[in-house]
Amino acid sequence: MSACTNSSIVSVAANTRRGEAQSSGTVAVPEPSELALRYHRTGNVLWAAETGLALLIPAVLLFTGFSSRIRGWAGRLGRRWLPTLVLYALLFSLVMALLTLPLAFYAGYVRQHEYGLSNQSLGRWVGEWLKGVAVSGVGLSLVLWIPYLLLRRSPRRWWLYAGLASLPITALLLIIVPIWVDPLFNEFGPMQDKRLESGILRLAQQAGIDSSRVYQVNKSADTKTVNAYVTGIGRTKRIVLWDTLLARLDPDQILFVTAHEMGHFVLRHTLAIILVAGFLATASLYMVHHFGDRLIGRFSWYFGFDRLSDVASFPLLLLLGSLASLVLTPAVLAFSRFQEVEADRFALELTRSNRAAATTFVTLQEENLVVPRPSWLYILWRGSHPSLASRVEFANYYRPWESNQELRYQHLFRRVD
Ligand SMILES: [Zn+2]
C-alpha cells in the first residue's frame, strides 16, 4: 500500500486457509508456495540484470560515441541550443526504449503471464509501452535543458542548483502525474460501492483529513496482483484503490488499507519523499560534477565530446547517477520502511482492526506471490516495505489501547459522531 506492495507476488500458497487463526486469535504467516519462492528467486536475477543494464547501456552509448552522434543529428536538425537539446532528449529516449525493450517485454508481459499474475492482452501491453515511451520522451525534453543551462552558467555550483531545482520539479510532477499521466494508462473513477465509500469518508474525518478523494482504478486489465497507493499533493492528492484489491478484500480489510494510505498523508510522507528525492538528486549530480570532467578528460577520444556541458554527456550523467543511487539505495529504502511501519501503526490506531490488518497482509502475500521473510540482502537493496511476516506480526501484537497505553497518533484523530 502506497508503494505498499510494489513488490509483487503469489497465491498458490496454501492449504492453510488465508489468515487462519491460531488459538490465541492471532494470524499465522503462511509458508510461501513453491511458485512464490521461484518468483522471488528469478525476480532477484531479473533485478540484477536490470540494474546491470542501467549501467551498461549508458556506458556503451558513451564509449561507442553513439551519444555524440545522436547530438550531431539533433544539432543538424535543431541548429540552435534549445531545439538541439529537445531533439537529443527525444532521440535518446527512443534509443533507450528500444535497447531495453526485450527485457521490459520479458519482465512486464511474458513473466507476468508465466506466473499467472496477469491476463493483460499483448495489444494492451504494446499500447502502454508506446505511451510510456512517449511520456518519457516528452518528460525528458521538458527538463533536460535545466542542468545543461546551469552547467553553462555556473560550472562550479551547477550540481547544487540543479539539485535544488529538482525539489519544485518533483512537486510539480506530483501535481501533474495523477491528473494528466496516470489516466493515459488506466481508467480512474469514483468508488462504485457507495456504502464502502461513506465508510472511507468517515474514516478520513476521524483521521483529520477534510478533503480527500478516493478513486478506484481498473488495474484488472493489467494485472491480477493487488495494491493501493497515495499520490498527488494539494488539490491533486488522492488515495487510489486497485479494483483487484477491492475484489479480494472484505470491507474491514479495505478500510485498514485505506487508513494506512491516510497515514501517509497525515504524517506528511509525500513531503519527506520530495526532500529525500532532492537529496538523492543533489548527491548524484555532485558525483557527476566530481568525476565527470576527469572521465571526459581521459576518454574524450571515445566519447566524441570534451565538455560536460555538451548534451552528449547525458549518458555519463545517467551512469554516475545510477551508481550513486545504487550506493544510496539502502539508506533510502530504510527510510521508506520506517514510513511504512508508521503508516501501519497509524492505521492500527485508527481502526483498531488488528485481525483485518493481519489477514490483509496475508492476502497481499498470497495474491502477489510475495516471500514473507526475504533475505537481509533483499531487504537492504529492494525492501521498500517491511517484510510481510513482520507486518503480520506487528498487526497481531500492536494493541496499546487494550492496556490503556498512550497512542502515538491519538492527538491527530478526531471524534466523529
Ligand atoms: Zn504504504
Short mmCIF file of C-alpha atoms and ligand atoms in Angstrom, two decimals:
data_model
loop_
_atom_site.label_atom_id
_atom_site.label_comp_id
_atom_site.label_asym_id
_atom_site.label_seq_id
_atom_site.Cartn_x
_atom_site.Cartn_y
_atom_site.Cartn_z
CA MET A 1 0.00 0.00 0.00
CA SER A 2 1.40 3.15 -1.13
CA ALA A 3 4.05 1.84 -2.94
CA CYS A 4 2.91 -0.52 -0.42
CA THR A 5 3.18 -3.55 -2.38
CA ASN A 6 5.14 -2.63 -5.37
CA SER A 7 6.79 -5.78 -4.72
CA SER A 8 4.80 -8.49 -6.07
CA ILE A 9 3.56 -11.87 -5.86
CA VAL A 10 1.50 -15.36 -5.06
CA SER A 11 -1.44 -17.16 -4.43
CA VAL A 12 -0.99 -20.72 -4.60
CA ALA A 13 0.13 -20.84 -1.11
CA ALA A 14 -1.62 -22.85 0.83
CA ASN A 15 -3.54 -25.44 2.25
CA THR A 16 -3.78 -23.11 5.17
CA ARG A 17 -6.81 -21.02 4.61
CA ARG A 18 -5.96 -17.38 4.36
CA GLY A 19 -5.16 -15.85 7.65
CA GLU A 20 -6.17 -18.87 9.55
CA ALA A 21 -6.44 -18.05 13.20
CA GLN A 22 -4.42 -19.74 15.85
CA SER A 23 -5.98 -20.36 19.18
CA SER A 24 -4.72 -17.03 20.51
CA GLY A 25 -6.70 -15.19 17.88
CA THR A 26 -3.57 -14.05 16.11
CA VAL A 27 -2.97 -14.67 12.43
CA ALA A 28 -0.26 -17.05 11.25
CA VAL A 29 2.17 -16.19 8.47
CA PRO A 30 1.72 -18.87 5.80
CA GLU A 31 4.77 -20.53 4.27
CA PRO A 32 5.43 -19.25 0.76
CA SER A 33 4.43 -21.59 -2.05
CA GLU A 34 6.96 -23.16 -4.42
CA LEU A 35 5.73 -20.77 -7.08
CA ALA A 36 6.29 -17.75 -4.83
CA LEU A 37 9.81 -18.92 -3.98
CA ARG A 38 10.59 -19.33 -7.66
CA TYR A 39 9.10 -15.94 -8.48
CA HIS A 40 11.23 -14.41 -5.74
CA ARG A 41 14.48 -16.06 -6.86
CA THR A 42 14.01 -15.27 -10.54
CA GLY A 43 12.93 -11.76 -9.53
CA ASN A 44 16.31 -11.23 -7.90
CA VAL A 45 18.09 -12.36 -11.06
CA LEU A 46 15.89 -10.03 -13.07
CA TRP A 47 16.65 -7.14 -10.72
CA ALA A 48 20.39 -7.77 -11.11
CA ALA A 49 20.01 -7.85 -14.90
CA GLU A 50 18.02 -4.61 -14.93
CA THR A 51 20.46 -2.90 -12.60
CA GLY A 52 23.42 -4.06 -14.69
CA LEU A 53 21.73 -2.89 -17.86
CA ALA A 54 21.08 0.54 -16.35
CA LEU A 55 24.86 0.86 -16.09
CA LEU A 56 25.84 -0.98 -19.24
CA ILE A 57 23.62 0.84 -21.74
CA PRO A 58 24.79 4.39 -20.89
CA ALA A 59 28.39 3.14 -20.86
CA VAL A 60 28.01 1.63 -24.33
CA LEU A 61 26.31 4.76 -25.67
CA LEU A 62 29.23 6.79 -24.33
CA PHE A 63 32.22 4.66 -25.28
CA THR A 64 30.98 3.90 -28.80
CA GLY A 65 30.49 7.63 -29.38
CA PHE A 66 26.83 6.92 -30.18
CA SER A 67 25.62 9.64 -27.82
CA SER A 68 27.72 12.25 -29.57
CA ARG A 69 26.34 11.02 -32.89
CA ILE A 70 22.78 11.50 -31.59
CA ARG A 71 23.80 15.01 -30.54
CA GLY A 72 25.25 15.51 -34.04
CA TRP A 73 21.93 14.60 -35.72
CA ALA A 74 19.99 16.70 -33.25
CA GLY A 75 22.32 19.63 -33.87
CA ARG A 76 21.98 19.47 -37.65
CA LEU A 77 18.18 19.39 -37.37
CA GLY A 78 17.74 21.76 -34.46
CA ARG A 79 20.61 24.17 -35.22
CA ARG A 80 20.22 26.22 -32.06
CA TRP A 81 20.96 25.23 -28.49
CA LEU A 82 17.47 24.60 -27.11
CA PRO A 83 15.97 22.78 -30.14
CA THR A 84 19.11 20.62 -30.24
CA LEU A 85 18.60 19.68 -26.60
CA VAL A 86 14.92 18.86 -27.13
CA LEU A 87 15.66 16.71 -30.19
CA TYR A 88 18.50 14.96 -28.37
CA ALA A 89 16.10 14.18 -25.49
CA LEU A 90 13.51 12.69 -27.84
CA LEU A 91 16.03 10.62 -29.83
CA PHE A 92 17.84 9.46 -26.71
CA SER A 93 14.56 8.33 -25.09
CA LEU A 94 13.70 6.37 -28.22
CA VAL A 95 17.12 4.66 -28.32
CA MET A 96 16.89 3.75 -24.62
CA ALA A 97 13.37 2.39 -25.06
CA LEU A 98 14.44 0.17 -27.95
CA LEU A 99 17.53 -1.11 -26.16
CA THR A 100 15.55 -2.00 -23.03
CA LEU A 101 12.55 -3.37 -24.93
CA PRO A 102 13.47 -7.09 -24.82
CA LEU A 103 13.94 -7.13 -21.05
CA ALA A 104 10.91 -4.88 -20.48
CA PHE A 105 8.76 -7.22 -22.55
CA TYR A 106 10.01 -10.25 -20.72
CA ALA A 107 9.59 -8.71 -17.26
CA GLY A 108 6.31 -6.92 -17.87
CA TYR A 109 4.50 -9.35 -20.12
CA VAL A 110 5.98 -12.82 -20.59
CA ARG A 111 6.98 -13.34 -16.98
CA GLN A 112 3.74 -11.99 -15.52
CA HIS A 113 1.74 -14.45 -17.63
CA GLU A 114 4.14 -17.29 -16.84
CA TYR A 115 3.38 -16.87 -13.15
CA GLY A 116 -0.35 -16.37 -13.61
CA LEU A 117 -0.18 -12.79 -12.40
CA SER A 118 -1.62 -11.15 -15.50
CA ASN A 119 -4.28 -11.51 -18.13
CA GLN A 120 -3.23 -8.37 -19.96
CA SER A 121 -3.54 -8.65 -23.73
CA LEU A 122 -0.47 -8.25 -25.92
CA GLY A 123 -2.09 -5.29 -27.68
CA ARG A 124 -2.65 -3.54 -24.37
CA TRP A 125 0.94 -4.16 -23.28
CA VAL A 126 2.27 -2.74 -26.54
CA GLY A 127 -0.07 0.27 -26.27
CA GLU A 128 1.10 1.02 -22.73
CA TRP A 129 4.74 0.59 -23.74
CA LEU A 130 4.31 3.08 -26.59
CA LYS A 131 2.58 5.57 -24.31
CA GLY A 132 5.35 5.11 -21.75
CA VAL A 133 8.00 5.84 -24.39
CA ALA A 134 6.14 8.98 -25.48
CA VAL A 135 5.69 10.20 -21.90
CA SER A 136 9.35 9.68 -21.02
CA GLY A 137 10.49 11.38 -24.24
CA VAL A 138 8.31 14.42 -23.63
CA GLY A 139 9.22 14.48 -19.93
CA LEU A 140 12.96 14.38 -20.62
CA SER A 141 12.73 17.04 -23.33
CA LEU A 142 10.94 19.34 -20.86
CA VAL A 143 13.63 19.19 -18.16
CA LEU A 144 16.93 18.31 -19.83
CA TRP A 145 17.79 21.98 -20.51
CA ILE A 146 17.87 22.74 -16.77
CA PRO A 147 21.14 21.03 -15.79
CA TYR A 148 22.78 21.96 -19.10
CA LEU A 149 21.86 25.63 -18.80
CA LEU A 150 23.21 25.61 -15.25
CA LEU A 151 26.39 23.87 -16.42
CA ARG A 152 27.00 26.73 -18.82
CA ARG A 153 26.12 29.48 -16.38
CA SER A 154 27.71 28.13 -13.24
CA PRO A 155 30.30 25.42 -13.94
CA ARG A 156 31.25 25.12 -10.25
CA ARG A 157 27.89 25.15 -8.49
CA TRP A 158 25.57 23.79 -11.18
CA TRP A 159 25.11 20.45 -9.37
CA LEU A 160 23.79 22.25 -6.26
CA TYR A 161 21.39 24.49 -8.20
CA ALA A 162 20.17 21.58 -10.34
CA GLY A 163 19.65 19.53 -7.17
CA LEU A 164 17.63 22.36 -5.62
CA ALA A 165 15.65 22.72 -8.86
CA SER A 166 14.65 19.07 -8.53
CA LEU A 167 12.52 19.94 -5.48
CA PRO A 168 9.90 22.07 -7.28
CA ILE A 169 10.08 19.73 -10.29
CA THR A 170 9.25 16.70 -8.14
CA ALA A 171 6.42 18.65 -6.51
CA LEU A 172 5.12 19.66 -9.93
CA LEU A 173 5.28 16.04 -11.06
CA LEU A 174 3.12 15.06 -8.09
CA ILE A 175 0.53 17.57 -9.26
CA ILE A 176 0.66 16.70 -12.96
CA VAL A 177 1.09 12.92 -12.98
CA PRO A 178 -2.16 11.96 -11.20
CA ILE A 179 -4.32 14.17 -13.41
CA TRP A 180 -2.59 14.02 -16.80
CA VAL A 181 -0.33 10.98 -16.95
CA ASP A 182 -1.98 8.22 -14.90
CA PRO A 183 -5.30 8.47 -16.82
CA LEU A 184 -3.38 7.77 -20.06
CA PHE A 185 -2.79 4.25 -18.79
CA ASN A 186 -5.84 3.33 -16.71
CA GLU A 187 -9.40 4.40 -16.04
CA PHE A 188 -9.86 6.17 -12.73
CA GLY A 189 -13.34 6.58 -11.34
CA PRO A 190 -15.22 7.13 -8.11
CA MET A 191 -15.75 4.22 -5.75
CA GLN A 192 -18.53 2.00 -7.07
CA ASP A 193 -19.51 0.69 -3.67
CA LYS A 194 -21.19 3.71 -2.07
CA ARG A 195 -21.53 2.14 1.36
CA LEU A 196 -17.84 1.42 1.42
CA GLU A 197 -17.16 4.94 0.17
CA SER A 198 -19.10 6.51 3.02
CA GLY A 199 -17.21 4.28 5.46
CA ILE A 200 -13.96 5.54 3.98
CA LEU A 201 -15.05 9.18 4.17
CA ARG A 202 -16.00 8.73 7.80
CA LEU A 203 -12.60 7.21 8.47
CA ALA A 204 -10.98 10.18 6.72
CA GLN A 205 -12.83 12.54 9.05
CA GLN A 206 -11.58 10.56 12.04
CA ALA A 207 -8.06 10.78 10.61
CA GLY A 208 -8.38 14.55 10.44
CA ILE A 209 -8.45 14.68 6.63
CA ASP A 210 -11.01 17.13 5.32
CA SER A 211 -10.86 16.98 1.59
CA SER A 212 -9.89 13.53 0.48
CA ARG A 213 -10.59 11.86 -2.79
CA VAL A 214 -10.75 8.12 -3.15
CA TYR A 215 -10.59 6.56 -6.59
CA GLN A 216 -10.75 3.07 -7.89
CA VAL A 217 -8.72 2.13 -10.93
CA ASN A 218 -9.23 -0.71 -13.42
CA LYS A 219 -5.89 -2.43 -12.85
CA SER A 220 -7.57 -5.78 -13.51
CA ALA A 221 -6.94 -5.05 -17.20
CA ASP A 222 -3.20 -5.20 -16.50
CA THR A 223 -2.61 -7.50 -13.57
CA LYS A 224 -4.05 -9.92 -11.07
CA THR A 225 -1.91 -8.53 -8.24
CA VAL A 226 -3.49 -6.28 -5.60
CA ASN A 227 -2.37 -2.88 -4.38
CA ALA A 228 -3.32 0.63 -3.34
CA TYR A 229 -1.38 3.88 -3.15
CA VAL A 230 -1.46 7.56 -2.35
CA THR A 231 -0.31 10.19 -4.79
CA GLY A 232 -0.57 13.88 -5.56
CA ILE A 233 -0.16 16.93 -3.41
CA GLY A 234 -2.50 19.79 -2.59
CA ARG A 235 -5.64 19.53 -4.64
CA THR A 236 -4.48 16.52 -6.63
CA LYS A 237 -3.84 14.35 -3.59
CA ARG A 238 -5.78 11.15 -3.64
CA ILE A 239 -6.00 7.57 -2.48
CA VAL A 240 -6.21 5.05 -5.29
CA LEU A 241 -7.51 1.53 -4.72
CA TRP A 242 -6.93 -1.07 -7.43
CA ASP A 243 -10.12 -2.87 -8.45
CA THR A 244 -8.26 -6.15 -7.92
CA LEU A 245 -7.81 -5.20 -4.26
CA LEU A 246 -11.47 -4.25 -3.87
CA ALA A 247 -12.44 -7.64 -5.29
CA ARG A 248 -10.19 -9.62 -2.96
CA LEU A 249 -10.61 -7.88 0.40
CA ASP A 250 -13.60 -7.54 2.69
CA PRO A 251 -14.81 -4.10 3.86
CA ASP A 252 -12.84 -4.11 7.14
CA GLN A 253 -9.65 -5.01 5.29
CA ILE A 254 -10.27 -2.30 2.70
CA LEU A 255 -10.80 0.23 5.49
CA PHE A 256 -7.48 -0.84 7.02
CA VAL A 257 -5.68 -0.42 3.69
CA THR A 258 -7.28 3.00 3.23
CA ALA A 259 -6.33 4.00 6.78
CA HIS A 260 -2.73 3.04 6.01
CA GLU A 261 -2.77 5.32 2.95
CA MET A 262 -4.34 8.09 5.04
CA GLY A 263 -1.43 7.66 7.44
CA HIS A 264 0.95 8.54 4.61
CA PHE A 265 -0.99 11.78 4.08
CA VAL A 266 -1.44 12.82 7.66
CA LEU A 267 2.17 12.06 8.56
CA ARG A 268 3.33 14.10 5.53
CA HIS A 269 5.28 11.27 3.97
CA THR A 270 4.98 12.80 0.50
CA LEU A 271 6.82 15.92 1.64
CA ALA A 272 9.53 13.75 3.17
CA ILE A 273 9.84 11.82 -0.08
CA ILE A 274 10.26 15.04 -2.08
CA LEU A 275 13.07 16.08 0.25
CA VAL A 276 14.77 12.67 0.10
CA ALA A 277 14.49 12.64 -3.70
CA GLY A 278 16.02 16.13 -3.79
CA PHE A 279 18.90 14.98 -1.61
CA LEU A 280 19.44 11.92 -3.83
CA ALA A 281 19.43 14.06 -6.97
CA THR A 282 21.91 16.52 -5.46
CA ALA A 283 24.23 13.74 -4.31
CA SER A 284 24.11 12.08 -7.75
CA LEU A 285 24.77 15.37 -9.53
CA TYR A 286 27.70 16.05 -7.22
CA MET A 287 29.16 12.67 -8.23
CA VAL A 288 28.79 13.77 -11.85
CA HIS A 289 30.48 17.08 -11.07
CA HIS A 290 33.29 15.39 -9.18
CA PHE A 291 34.12 12.59 -11.62
CA GLY A 292 32.60 13.80 -14.90
CA ASP A 293 35.38 16.06 -16.12
CA ARG A 294 38.08 13.56 -15.17
CA LEU A 295 36.38 10.79 -17.11
CA ILE A 296 35.86 13.08 -20.08
CA GLY A 297 39.50 14.18 -19.92
CA ARG A 298 40.58 10.57 -20.05
CA PHE A 299 38.13 9.12 -22.56
CA SER A 300 37.09 12.07 -24.73
CA TRP A 301 38.55 10.33 -27.76
CA TYR A 302 35.96 7.56 -27.36
CA PHE A 303 33.14 9.78 -26.14
CA GLY A 304 33.36 12.23 -29.04
CA PHE A 305 32.93 15.31 -26.84
CA ASP A 306 35.20 17.19 -24.46
CA ARG A 307 32.95 19.14 -22.11
CA LEU A 308 30.39 18.11 -19.52
CA SER A 309 28.17 20.98 -20.72
CA ASP A 310 27.80 19.19 -24.09
CA VAL A 311 24.43 17.43 -24.02
CA ALA A 312 26.13 14.34 -25.48
CA SER A 313 27.39 13.81 -21.93
CA PHE A 314 23.89 12.85 -20.77
CA PRO A 315 24.63 9.08 -20.59
CA LEU A 316 27.54 9.97 -18.30
CA LEU A 317 25.07 11.74 -16.00
CA LEU A 318 22.87 8.63 -16.08
CA LEU A 319 25.78 6.27 -15.46
CA LEU A 320 27.17 8.17 -12.48
CA GLY A 321 23.66 8.87 -11.21
CA SER A 322 22.80 5.16 -11.31
CA LEU A 323 25.99 4.32 -9.45
CA ALA A 324 25.27 6.94 -6.80
CA SER A 325 21.71 5.78 -6.34
CA LEU A 326 22.82 2.15 -6.07
CA VAL A 327 25.09 3.17 -3.20
CA LEU A 328 22.40 5.30 -1.52
CA THR A 329 19.52 2.86 -2.07
CA PRO A 330 19.86 1.03 1.27
CA ALA A 331 19.52 4.32 3.18
CA VAL A 332 16.55 5.48 1.12
CA LEU A 333 14.77 2.13 1.49
CA ALA A 334 15.42 2.08 5.25
CA PHE A 335 13.68 5.44 5.43
CA SER A 336 10.82 4.12 3.29
CA ARG A 337 10.40 1.08 5.57
CA PHE A 338 10.27 3.40 8.58
CA GLN A 339 7.45 5.37 6.91
CA GLU A 340 5.56 2.15 6.14
CA VAL A 341 5.76 0.93 9.74
CA GLU A 342 4.42 4.29 10.92
CA ALA A 343 1.59 4.17 8.36
CA ASP A 344 0.71 0.67 9.61
CA ARG A 345 0.80 1.95 13.21
CA PHE A 346 -1.40 4.91 12.24
CA ALA A 347 -3.90 2.59 10.56
CA LEU A 348 -3.99 0.18 13.51
CA GLU A 349 -4.54 3.01 15.98
CA LEU A 350 -7.25 4.49 13.78
CA THR A 351 -9.16 1.28 13.02
CA ARG A 352 -8.06 -0.99 15.87
CA SER A 353 -8.76 -3.83 13.43
CA ASN A 354 -5.73 -6.00 14.14
CA ARG A 355 -7.24 -9.05 12.57
CA ALA A 356 -8.31 -7.26 9.40
CA ALA A 357 -4.79 -5.83 9.14
CA ALA A 358 -3.01 -9.15 9.60
CA THR A 359 -5.29 -11.00 7.20
CA THR A 360 -4.83 -8.21 4.65
CA PHE A 361 -1.08 -8.76 4.71
CA VAL A 362 -1.60 -12.50 4.29
CA THR A 363 -3.78 -11.80 1.26
CA LEU A 364 -1.13 -9.49 -0.20
CA GLN A 365 1.46 -12.21 0.32
CA GLU A 366 -0.62 -14.82 -1.44
CA GLU A 367 -2.11 -12.77 -4.25
CA ASN A 368 1.15 -11.05 -5.13
CA LEU A 369 3.43 -14.10 -4.76
CA VAL A 370 5.47 -12.45 -2.01
CA VAL A 371 8.01 -14.31 0.06
CA PRO A 372 7.19 -13.26 3.65
CA ARG A 373 10.73 -13.47 5.04
CA PRO A 374 13.23 -12.35 2.40
CA SER A 375 16.99 -12.28 2.99
CA TRP A 376 18.70 -9.26 4.57
CA LEU A 377 20.35 -8.55 1.24
CA TYR A 378 16.95 -8.29 -0.41
CA ILE A 379 15.67 -6.04 2.37
CA LEU A 380 18.70 -3.76 2.09
CA TRP A 381 18.51 -3.14 -1.65
CA ARG A 382 14.91 -3.88 -2.57
CA GLY A 383 12.75 -3.67 0.54
CA SER A 384 10.68 -0.51 0.25
CA HIS A 385 8.31 -2.10 2.77
CA PRO A 386 8.98 -4.20 5.86
CA SER A 387 8.71 -7.93 5.21
CA LEU A 388 5.13 -9.15 5.16
CA ALA A 389 5.93 -11.53 8.03
CA SER A 390 6.97 -8.60 10.22
CA ARG A 391 3.87 -6.64 9.18
CA VAL A 392 1.60 -9.57 10.13
CA GLU A 393 3.41 -9.90 13.45
CA PHE A 394 3.14 -6.18 14.13
CA ALA A 395 -0.57 -6.26 13.31
CA ASN A 396 -1.01 -9.20 15.67
CA TYR A 397 0.57 -7.67 18.74
CA TYR A 398 0.27 -3.89 18.46
CA ARG A 399 -2.70 -3.06 20.72
CA PRO A 400 -1.68 -0.30 23.15
CA TRP A 401 -5.33 0.70 23.60
CA GLU A 402 -6.03 -2.62 25.33
CA SER A 403 -3.67 -1.73 28.17
CA ASN A 404 -4.54 1.96 28.27
CA GLN A 405 -1.17 2.99 26.93
CA GLU A 406 -0.88 6.22 25.05
CA LEU A 407 -1.34 6.01 21.30
CA ARG A 408 1.36 7.64 19.22
CA TYR A 409 -1.09 9.32 16.87
CA GLN A 410 -4.14 9.82 19.08
CA HIS A 411 -3.59 13.60 19.02
CA LEU A 412 -4.17 13.58 15.25
CA PHE A 413 -7.51 11.79 15.39
CA ARG A 414 -10.88 13.48 15.59
CA ARG A 415 -14.02 12.26 17.21
CA VAL A 416 -16.79 11.69 14.68
CA ASP A 417 -20.35 11.06 15.75
ZN ZN B 1 2.36 2.42 2.42
#
